[in-house]
mmCIF file with all atom_site columns, C-alpha atoms in Angstrom:
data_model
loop_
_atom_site.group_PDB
_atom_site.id
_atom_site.type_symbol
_atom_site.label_atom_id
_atom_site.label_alt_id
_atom_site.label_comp_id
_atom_site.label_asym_id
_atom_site.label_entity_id
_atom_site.label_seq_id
_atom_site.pdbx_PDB_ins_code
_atom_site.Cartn_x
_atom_site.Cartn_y
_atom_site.Cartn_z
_atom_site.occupancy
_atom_site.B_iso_or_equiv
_atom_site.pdbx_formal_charge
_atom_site.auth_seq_id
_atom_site.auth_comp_id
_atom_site.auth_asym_id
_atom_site.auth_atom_id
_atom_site.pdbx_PDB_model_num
ATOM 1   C CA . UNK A 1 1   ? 0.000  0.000  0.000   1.00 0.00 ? 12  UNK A CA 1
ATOM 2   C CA . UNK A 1 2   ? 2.891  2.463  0.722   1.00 0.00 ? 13  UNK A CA 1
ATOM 3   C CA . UNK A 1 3   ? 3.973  2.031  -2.833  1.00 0.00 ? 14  UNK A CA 1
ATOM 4   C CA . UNK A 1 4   ? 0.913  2.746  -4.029  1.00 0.00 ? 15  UNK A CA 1
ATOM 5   C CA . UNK A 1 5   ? 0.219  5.889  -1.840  1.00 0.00 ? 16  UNK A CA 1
ATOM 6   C CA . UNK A 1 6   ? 3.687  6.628  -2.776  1.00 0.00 ? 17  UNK A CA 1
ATOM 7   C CA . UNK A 1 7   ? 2.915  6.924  -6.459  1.00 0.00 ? 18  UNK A CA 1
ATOM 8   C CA . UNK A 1 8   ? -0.448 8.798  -6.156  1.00 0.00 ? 19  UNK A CA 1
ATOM 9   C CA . UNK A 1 9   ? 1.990  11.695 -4.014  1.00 0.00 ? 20  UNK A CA 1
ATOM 10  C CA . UNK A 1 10  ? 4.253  11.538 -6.961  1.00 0.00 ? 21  UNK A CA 1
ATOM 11  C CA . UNK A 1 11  ? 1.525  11.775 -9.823  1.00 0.00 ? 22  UNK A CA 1
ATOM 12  C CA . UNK A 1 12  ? 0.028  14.774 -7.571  1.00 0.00 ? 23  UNK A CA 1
ATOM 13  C CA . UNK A 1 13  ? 3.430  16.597 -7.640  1.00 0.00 ? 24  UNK A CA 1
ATOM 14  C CA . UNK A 1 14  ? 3.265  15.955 -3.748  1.00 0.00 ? 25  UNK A CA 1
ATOM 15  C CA . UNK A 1 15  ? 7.157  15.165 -4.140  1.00 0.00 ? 26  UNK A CA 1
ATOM 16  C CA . UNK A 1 16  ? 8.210  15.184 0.019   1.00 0.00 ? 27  UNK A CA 1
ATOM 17  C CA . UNK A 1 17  ? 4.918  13.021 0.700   1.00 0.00 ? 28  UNK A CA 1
ATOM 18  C CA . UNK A 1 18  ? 6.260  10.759 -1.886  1.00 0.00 ? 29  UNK A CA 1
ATOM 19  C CA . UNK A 1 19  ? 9.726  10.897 -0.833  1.00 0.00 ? 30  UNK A CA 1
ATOM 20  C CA . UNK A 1 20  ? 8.764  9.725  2.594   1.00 0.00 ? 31  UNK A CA 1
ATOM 21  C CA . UNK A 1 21  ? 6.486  6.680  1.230   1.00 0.00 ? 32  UNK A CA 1
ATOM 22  C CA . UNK A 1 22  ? 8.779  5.515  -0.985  1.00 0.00 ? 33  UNK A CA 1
ATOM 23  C CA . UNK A 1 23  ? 11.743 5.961  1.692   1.00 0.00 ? 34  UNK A CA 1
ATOM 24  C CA . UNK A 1 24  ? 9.834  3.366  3.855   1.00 0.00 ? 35  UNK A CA 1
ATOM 25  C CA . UNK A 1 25  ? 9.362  0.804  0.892   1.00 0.00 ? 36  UNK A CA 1
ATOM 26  C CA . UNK A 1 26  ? 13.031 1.162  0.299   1.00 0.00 ? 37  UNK A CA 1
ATOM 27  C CA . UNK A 1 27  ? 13.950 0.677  3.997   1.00 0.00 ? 38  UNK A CA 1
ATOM 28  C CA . UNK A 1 28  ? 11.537 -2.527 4.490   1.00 0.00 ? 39  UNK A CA 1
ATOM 29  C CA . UNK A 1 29  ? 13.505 -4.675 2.465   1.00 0.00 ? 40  UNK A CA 1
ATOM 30  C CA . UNK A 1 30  ? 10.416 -5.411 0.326   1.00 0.00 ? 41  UNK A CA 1
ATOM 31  C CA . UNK A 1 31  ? 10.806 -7.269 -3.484  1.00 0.00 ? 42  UNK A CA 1
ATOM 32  C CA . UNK A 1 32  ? 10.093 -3.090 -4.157  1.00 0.00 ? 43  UNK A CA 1
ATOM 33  C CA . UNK A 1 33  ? 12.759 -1.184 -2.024  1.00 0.00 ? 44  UNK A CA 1
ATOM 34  C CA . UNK A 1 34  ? 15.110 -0.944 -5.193  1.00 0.00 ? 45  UNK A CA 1
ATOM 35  C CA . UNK A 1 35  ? 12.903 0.641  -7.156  1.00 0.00 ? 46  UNK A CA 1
ATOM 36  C CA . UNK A 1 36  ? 11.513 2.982  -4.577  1.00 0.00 ? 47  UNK A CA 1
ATOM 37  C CA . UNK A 1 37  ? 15.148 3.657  -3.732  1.00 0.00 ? 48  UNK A CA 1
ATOM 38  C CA . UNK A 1 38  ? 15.183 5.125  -7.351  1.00 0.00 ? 49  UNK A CA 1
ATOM 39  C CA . UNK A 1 39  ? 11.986 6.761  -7.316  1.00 0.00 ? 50  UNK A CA 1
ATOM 40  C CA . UNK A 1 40  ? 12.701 8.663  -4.009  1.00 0.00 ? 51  UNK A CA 1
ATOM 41  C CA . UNK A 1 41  ? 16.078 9.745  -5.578  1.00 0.00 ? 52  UNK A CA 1
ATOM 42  C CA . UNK A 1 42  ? 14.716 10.905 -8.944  1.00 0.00 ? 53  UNK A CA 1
ATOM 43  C CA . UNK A 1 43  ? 12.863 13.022 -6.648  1.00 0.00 ? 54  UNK A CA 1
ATOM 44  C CA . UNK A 1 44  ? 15.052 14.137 -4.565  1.00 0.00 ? 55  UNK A CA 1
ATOM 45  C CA . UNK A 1 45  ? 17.781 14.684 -6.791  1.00 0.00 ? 56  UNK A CA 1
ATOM 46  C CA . UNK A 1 46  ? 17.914 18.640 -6.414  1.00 0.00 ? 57  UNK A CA 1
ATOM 47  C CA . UNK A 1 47  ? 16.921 18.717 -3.063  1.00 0.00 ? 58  UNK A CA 1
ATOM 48  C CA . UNK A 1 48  ? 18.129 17.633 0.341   1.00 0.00 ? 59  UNK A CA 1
ATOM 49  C CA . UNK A 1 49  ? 19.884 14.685 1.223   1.00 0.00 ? 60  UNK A CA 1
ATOM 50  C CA . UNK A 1 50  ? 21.264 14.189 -2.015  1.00 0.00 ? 61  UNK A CA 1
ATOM 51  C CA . UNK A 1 51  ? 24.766 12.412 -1.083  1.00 0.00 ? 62  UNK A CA 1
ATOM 52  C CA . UNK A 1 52  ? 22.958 9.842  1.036   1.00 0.00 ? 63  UNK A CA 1
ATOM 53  C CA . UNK A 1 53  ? 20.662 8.938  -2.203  1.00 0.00 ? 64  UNK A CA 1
ATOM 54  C CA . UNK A 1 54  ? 23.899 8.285  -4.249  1.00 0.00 ? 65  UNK A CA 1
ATOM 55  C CA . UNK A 1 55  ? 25.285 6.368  -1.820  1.00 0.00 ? 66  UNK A CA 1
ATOM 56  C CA . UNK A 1 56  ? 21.876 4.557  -1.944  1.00 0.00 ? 67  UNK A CA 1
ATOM 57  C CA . UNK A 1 57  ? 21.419 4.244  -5.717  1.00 0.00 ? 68  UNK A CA 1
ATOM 58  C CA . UNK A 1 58  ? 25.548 2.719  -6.207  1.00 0.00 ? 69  UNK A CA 1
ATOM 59  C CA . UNK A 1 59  ? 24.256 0.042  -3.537  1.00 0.00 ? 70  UNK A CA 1
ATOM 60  C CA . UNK A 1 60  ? 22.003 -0.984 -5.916  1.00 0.00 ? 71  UNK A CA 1
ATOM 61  C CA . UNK A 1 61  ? 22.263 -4.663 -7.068  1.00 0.00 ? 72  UNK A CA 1
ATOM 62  C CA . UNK A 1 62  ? 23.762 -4.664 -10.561 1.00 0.00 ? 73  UNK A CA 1
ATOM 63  C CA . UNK A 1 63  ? 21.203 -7.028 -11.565 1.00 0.00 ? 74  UNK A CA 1
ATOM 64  C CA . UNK A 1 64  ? 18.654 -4.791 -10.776 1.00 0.00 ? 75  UNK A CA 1
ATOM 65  C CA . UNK A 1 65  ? 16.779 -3.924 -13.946 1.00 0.00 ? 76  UNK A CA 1
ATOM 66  C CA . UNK A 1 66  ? 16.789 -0.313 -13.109 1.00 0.00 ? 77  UNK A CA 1
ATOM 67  C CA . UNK A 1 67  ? 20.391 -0.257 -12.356 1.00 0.00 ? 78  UNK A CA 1
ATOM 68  C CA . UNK A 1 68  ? 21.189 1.810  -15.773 1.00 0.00 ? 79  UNK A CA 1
ATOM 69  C CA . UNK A 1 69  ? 18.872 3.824  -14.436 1.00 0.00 ? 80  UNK A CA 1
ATOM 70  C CA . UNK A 1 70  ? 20.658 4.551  -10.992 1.00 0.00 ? 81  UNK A CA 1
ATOM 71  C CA . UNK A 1 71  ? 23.797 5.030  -12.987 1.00 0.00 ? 82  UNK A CA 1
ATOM 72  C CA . UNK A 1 72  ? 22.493 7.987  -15.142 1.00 0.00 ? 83  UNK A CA 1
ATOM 73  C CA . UNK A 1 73  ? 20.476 9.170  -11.885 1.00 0.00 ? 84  UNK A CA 1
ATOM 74  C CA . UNK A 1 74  ? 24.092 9.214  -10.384 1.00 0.00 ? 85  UNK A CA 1
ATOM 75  C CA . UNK A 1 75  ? 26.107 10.657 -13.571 1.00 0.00 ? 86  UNK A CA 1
ATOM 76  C CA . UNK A 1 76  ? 23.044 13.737 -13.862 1.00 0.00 ? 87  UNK A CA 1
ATOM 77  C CA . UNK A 1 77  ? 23.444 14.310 -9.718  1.00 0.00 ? 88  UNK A CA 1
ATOM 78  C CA . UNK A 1 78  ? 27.151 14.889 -10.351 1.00 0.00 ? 89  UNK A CA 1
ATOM 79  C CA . UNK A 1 79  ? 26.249 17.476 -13.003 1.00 0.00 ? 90  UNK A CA 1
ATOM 80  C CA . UNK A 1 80  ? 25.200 19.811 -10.209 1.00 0.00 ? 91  UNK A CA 1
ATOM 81  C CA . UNK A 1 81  ? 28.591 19.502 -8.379  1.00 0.00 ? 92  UNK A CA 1
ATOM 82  C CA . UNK A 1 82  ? 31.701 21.397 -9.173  1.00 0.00 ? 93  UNK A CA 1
ATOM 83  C CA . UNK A 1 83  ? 33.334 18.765 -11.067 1.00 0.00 ? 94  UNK A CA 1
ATOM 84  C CA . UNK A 1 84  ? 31.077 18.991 -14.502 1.00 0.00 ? 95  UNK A CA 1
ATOM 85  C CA . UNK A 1 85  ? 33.630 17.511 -16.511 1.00 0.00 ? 96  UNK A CA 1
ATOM 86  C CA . UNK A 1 86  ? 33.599 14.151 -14.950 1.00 0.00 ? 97  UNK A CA 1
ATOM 87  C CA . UNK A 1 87  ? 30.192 14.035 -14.638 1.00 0.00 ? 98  UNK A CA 1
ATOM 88  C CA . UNK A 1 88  ? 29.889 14.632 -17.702 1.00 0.00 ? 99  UNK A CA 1
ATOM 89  C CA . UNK A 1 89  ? 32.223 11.819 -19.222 1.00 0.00 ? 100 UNK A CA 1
ATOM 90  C CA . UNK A 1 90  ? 30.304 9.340  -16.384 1.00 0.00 ? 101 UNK A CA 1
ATOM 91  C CA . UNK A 1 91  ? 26.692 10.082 -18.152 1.00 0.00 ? 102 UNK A CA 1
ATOM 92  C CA . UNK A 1 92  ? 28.890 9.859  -21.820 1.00 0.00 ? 103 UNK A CA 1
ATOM 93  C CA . UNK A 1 93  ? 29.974 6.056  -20.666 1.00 0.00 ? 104 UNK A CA 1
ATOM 94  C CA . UNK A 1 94  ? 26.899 5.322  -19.219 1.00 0.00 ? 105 UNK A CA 1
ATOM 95  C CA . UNK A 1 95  ? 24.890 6.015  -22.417 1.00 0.00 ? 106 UNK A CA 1
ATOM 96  C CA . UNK A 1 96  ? 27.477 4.396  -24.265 1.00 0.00 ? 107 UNK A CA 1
ATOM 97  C CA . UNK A 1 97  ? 27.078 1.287  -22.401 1.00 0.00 ? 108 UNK A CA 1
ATOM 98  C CA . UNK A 1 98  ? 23.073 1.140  -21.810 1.00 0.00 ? 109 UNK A CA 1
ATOM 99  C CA . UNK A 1 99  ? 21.935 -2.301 -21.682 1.00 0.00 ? 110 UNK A CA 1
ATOM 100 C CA . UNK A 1 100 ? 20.099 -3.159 -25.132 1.00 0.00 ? 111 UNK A CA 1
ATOM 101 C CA . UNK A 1 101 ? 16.511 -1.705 -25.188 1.00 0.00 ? 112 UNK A CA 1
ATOM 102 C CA . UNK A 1 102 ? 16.963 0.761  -22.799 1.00 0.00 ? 113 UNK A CA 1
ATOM 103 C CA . UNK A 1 103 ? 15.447 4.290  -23.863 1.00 0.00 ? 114 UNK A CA 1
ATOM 104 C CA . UNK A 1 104 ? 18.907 6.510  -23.493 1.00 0.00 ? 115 UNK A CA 1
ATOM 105 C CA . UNK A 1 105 ? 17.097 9.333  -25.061 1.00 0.00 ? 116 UNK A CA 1
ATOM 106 C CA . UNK A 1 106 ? 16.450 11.669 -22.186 1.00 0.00 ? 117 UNK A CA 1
ATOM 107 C CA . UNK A 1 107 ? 20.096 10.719 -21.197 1.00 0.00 ? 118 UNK A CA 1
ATOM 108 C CA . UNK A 1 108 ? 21.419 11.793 -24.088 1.00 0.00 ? 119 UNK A CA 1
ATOM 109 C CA . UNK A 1 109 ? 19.524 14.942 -24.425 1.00 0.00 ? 120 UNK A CA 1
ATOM 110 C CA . UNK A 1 110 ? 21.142 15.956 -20.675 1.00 0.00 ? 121 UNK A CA 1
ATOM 111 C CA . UNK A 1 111 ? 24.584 14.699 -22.293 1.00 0.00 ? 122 UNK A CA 1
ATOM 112 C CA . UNK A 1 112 ? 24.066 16.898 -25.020 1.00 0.00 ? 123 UNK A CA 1
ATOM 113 C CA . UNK A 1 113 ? 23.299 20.227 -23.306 1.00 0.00 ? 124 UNK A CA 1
ATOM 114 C CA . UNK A 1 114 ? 26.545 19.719 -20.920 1.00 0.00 ? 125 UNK A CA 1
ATOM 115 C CA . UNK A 1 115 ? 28.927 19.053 -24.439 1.00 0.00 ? 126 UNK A CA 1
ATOM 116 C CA . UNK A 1 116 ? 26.708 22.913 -25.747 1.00 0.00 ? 127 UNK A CA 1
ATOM 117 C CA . UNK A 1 117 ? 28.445 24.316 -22.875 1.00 0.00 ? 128 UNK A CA 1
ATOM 118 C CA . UNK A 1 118 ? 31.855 23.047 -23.497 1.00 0.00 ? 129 UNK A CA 1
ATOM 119 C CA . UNK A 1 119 ? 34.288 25.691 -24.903 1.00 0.00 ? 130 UNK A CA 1
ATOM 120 C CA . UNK A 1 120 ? 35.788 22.525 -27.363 1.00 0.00 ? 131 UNK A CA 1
ATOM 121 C CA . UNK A 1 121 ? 34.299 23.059 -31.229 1.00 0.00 ? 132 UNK A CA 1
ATOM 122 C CA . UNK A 1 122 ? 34.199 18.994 -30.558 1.00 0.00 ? 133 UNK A CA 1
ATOM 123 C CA . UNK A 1 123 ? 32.374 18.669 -28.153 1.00 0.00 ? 134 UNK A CA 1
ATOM 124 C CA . UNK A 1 124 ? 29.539 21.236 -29.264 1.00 0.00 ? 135 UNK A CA 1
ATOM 125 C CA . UNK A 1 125 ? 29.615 19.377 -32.898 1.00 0.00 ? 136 UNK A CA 1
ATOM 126 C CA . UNK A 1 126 ? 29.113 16.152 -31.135 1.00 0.00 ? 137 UNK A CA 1
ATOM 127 C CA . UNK A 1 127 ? 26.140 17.722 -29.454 1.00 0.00 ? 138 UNK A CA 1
ATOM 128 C CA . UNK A 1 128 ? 24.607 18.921 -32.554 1.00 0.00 ? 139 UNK A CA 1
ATOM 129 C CA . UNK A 1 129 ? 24.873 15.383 -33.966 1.00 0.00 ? 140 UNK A CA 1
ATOM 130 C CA . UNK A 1 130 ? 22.734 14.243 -30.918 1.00 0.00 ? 141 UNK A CA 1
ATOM 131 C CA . UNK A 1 131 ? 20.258 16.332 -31.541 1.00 0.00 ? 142 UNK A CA 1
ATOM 132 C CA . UNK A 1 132 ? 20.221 15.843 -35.042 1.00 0.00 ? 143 UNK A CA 1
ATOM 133 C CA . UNK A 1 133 ? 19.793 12.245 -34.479 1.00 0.00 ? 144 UNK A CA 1
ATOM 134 C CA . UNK A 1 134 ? 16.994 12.164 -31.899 1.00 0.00 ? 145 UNK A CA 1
ATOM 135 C CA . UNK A 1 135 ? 15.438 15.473 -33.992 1.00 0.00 ? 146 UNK A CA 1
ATOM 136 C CA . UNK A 1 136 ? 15.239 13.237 -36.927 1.00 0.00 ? 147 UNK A CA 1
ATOM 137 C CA . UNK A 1 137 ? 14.615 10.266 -35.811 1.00 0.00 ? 148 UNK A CA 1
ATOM 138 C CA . UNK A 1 138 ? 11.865 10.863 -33.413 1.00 0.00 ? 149 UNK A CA 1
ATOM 139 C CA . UNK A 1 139 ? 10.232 13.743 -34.632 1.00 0.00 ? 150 UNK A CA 1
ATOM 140 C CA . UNK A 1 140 ? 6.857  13.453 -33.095 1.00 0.00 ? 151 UNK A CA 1
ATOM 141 C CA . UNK A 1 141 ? 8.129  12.953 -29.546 1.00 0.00 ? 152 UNK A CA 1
ATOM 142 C CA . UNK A 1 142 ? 8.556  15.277 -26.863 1.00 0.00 ? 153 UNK A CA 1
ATOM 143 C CA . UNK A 1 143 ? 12.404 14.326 -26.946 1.00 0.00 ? 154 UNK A CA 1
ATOM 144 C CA . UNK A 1 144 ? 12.583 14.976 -30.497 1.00 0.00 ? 155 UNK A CA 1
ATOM 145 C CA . UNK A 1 145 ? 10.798 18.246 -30.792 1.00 0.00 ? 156 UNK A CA 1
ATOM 146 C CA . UNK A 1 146 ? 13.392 19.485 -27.949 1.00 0.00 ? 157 UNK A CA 1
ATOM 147 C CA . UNK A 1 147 ? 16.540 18.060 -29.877 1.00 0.00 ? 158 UNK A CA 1
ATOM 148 C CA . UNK A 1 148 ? 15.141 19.692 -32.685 1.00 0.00 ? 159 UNK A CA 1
ATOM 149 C CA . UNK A 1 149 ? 15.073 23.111 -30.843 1.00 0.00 ? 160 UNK A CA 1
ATOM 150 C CA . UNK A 1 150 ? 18.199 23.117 -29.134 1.00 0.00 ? 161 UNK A CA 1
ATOM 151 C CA . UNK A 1 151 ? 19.404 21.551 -32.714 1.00 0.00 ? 162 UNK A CA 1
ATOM 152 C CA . UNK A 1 152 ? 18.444 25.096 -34.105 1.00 0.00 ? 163 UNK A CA 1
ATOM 153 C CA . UNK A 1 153 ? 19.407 27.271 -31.287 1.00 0.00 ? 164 UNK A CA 1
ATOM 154 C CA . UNK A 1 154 ? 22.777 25.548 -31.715 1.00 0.00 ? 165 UNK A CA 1
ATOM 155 C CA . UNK A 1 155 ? 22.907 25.980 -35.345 1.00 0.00 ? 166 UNK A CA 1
ATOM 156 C CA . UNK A 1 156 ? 21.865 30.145 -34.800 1.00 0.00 ? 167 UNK A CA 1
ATOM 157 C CA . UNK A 1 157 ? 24.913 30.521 -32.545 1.00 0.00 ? 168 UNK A CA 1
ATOM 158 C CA . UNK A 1 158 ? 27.710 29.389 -35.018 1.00 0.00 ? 169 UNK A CA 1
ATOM 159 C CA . UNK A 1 159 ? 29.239 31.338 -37.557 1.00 0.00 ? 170 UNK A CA 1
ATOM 160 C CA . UNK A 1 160 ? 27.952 31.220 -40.932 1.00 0.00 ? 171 UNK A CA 1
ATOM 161 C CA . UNK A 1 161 ? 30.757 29.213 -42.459 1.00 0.00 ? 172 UNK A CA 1
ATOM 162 C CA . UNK A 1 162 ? 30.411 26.587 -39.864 1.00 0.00 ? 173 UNK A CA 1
ATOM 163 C CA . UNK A 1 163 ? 26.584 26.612 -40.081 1.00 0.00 ? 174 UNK A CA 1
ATOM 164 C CA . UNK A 1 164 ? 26.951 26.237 -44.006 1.00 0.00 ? 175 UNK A CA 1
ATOM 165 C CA . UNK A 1 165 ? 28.960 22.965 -42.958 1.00 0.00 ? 176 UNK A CA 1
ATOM 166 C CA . UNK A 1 166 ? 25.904 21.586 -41.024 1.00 0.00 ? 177 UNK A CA 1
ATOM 167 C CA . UNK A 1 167 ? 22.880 22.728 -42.576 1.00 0.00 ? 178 UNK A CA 1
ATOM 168 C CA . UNK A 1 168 ? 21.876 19.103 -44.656 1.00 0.00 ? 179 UNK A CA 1
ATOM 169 C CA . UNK A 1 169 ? 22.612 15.939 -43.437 1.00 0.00 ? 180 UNK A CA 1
ATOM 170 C CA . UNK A 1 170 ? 25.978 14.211 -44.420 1.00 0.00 ? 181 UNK A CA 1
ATOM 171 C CA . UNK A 1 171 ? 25.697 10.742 -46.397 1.00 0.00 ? 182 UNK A CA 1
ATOM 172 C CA . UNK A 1 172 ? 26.911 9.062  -43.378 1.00 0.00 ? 183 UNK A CA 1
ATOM 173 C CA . UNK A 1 173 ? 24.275 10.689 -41.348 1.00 0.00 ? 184 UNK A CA 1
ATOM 174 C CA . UNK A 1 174 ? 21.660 10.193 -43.430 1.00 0.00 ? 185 UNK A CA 1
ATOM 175 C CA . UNK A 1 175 ? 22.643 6.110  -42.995 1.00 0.00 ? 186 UNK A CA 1
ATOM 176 C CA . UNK A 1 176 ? 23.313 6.073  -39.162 1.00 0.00 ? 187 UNK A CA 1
ATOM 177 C CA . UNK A 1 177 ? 19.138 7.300  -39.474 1.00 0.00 ? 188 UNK A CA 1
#
């Protein structure tokens, strides 16, 4: 039942009455506590007590289905530190090594708008390839009508020679789509 109360708070944007539900799932060693332990720290991730729900989420079991999960989770959290530039490469090796089926996208668009702020040519091209990619090939989505965007906004910034470079797709982009 705590689960479930748990995920009513969450729906209703109640995140602290959520937090606390799915704190006590976590702690009651119930077939559920991993995935609570997740849930509270997706919603905690900006807020208090944010070391302790690392610490949680790398306790995981690596078996744990939602252990890619807790690895992003834990590569986004380090975003906020100081240290962006490891954090960064973390959430660029955990997308690289997602398990097969796992939906990267929202990863990657995170990924992507930490390379934009790079002062490295490379790493802001390698951005705009990401958001080409998920622009193009999910154009319908949420995810790919914000690739798309930040695609453009991207695209606006550069100077016109390099912009001329990237307008059209490249043959080898057109068959990594």
């Amino acid at each position: 039942l705590r689960w479930l109360r748990a995920r009513a708070h969450a729906e209703l944007t109640q995140s602290e009455q959520a937090i606390t539900e799915f704190d006590a799932v976590a702690e009651a060693g119930h077939a559920l506590s991993p995935w609570a332990t997740l849930a509270a720290a997706r919603l905690a991730l900006d807020g208090q007590g944010t070391e302790r729900r690392l610490a949680l989420l790398a306790n995981l079991p690596h078996d744990f289905p939602g252990a890619w999960d807790a690895t992003v989770l834990r590569a986004r959290a380090g975003l906020t530190n100081a240290d962006r530039s490891r954090a960064r490469e973390a959430l660029g090796r955990a997308i690289a090594h997602a398990p097969r089926g796992a939906d990267s996208t929202a990863a990657e668009l995170v990924y992507a708008g930490e390379l934009v702020r790079s002062e490295f040519a490379a790493d802001q091209e390698a951005a705009f390839r990401i958001y080409r990619r998920l622009g193009v090939a999910q154009p319908a989505t949420a995810v790919g009508r914000q690739a798309s965007s930040a695609e453009a906004e991207l695209l606006a910034a550069w100077p016109e020679d390099r912009r001329a470079l990237h307008r059209e797709l490249s043959p080898t982009e057109q068959l990594d789509l």
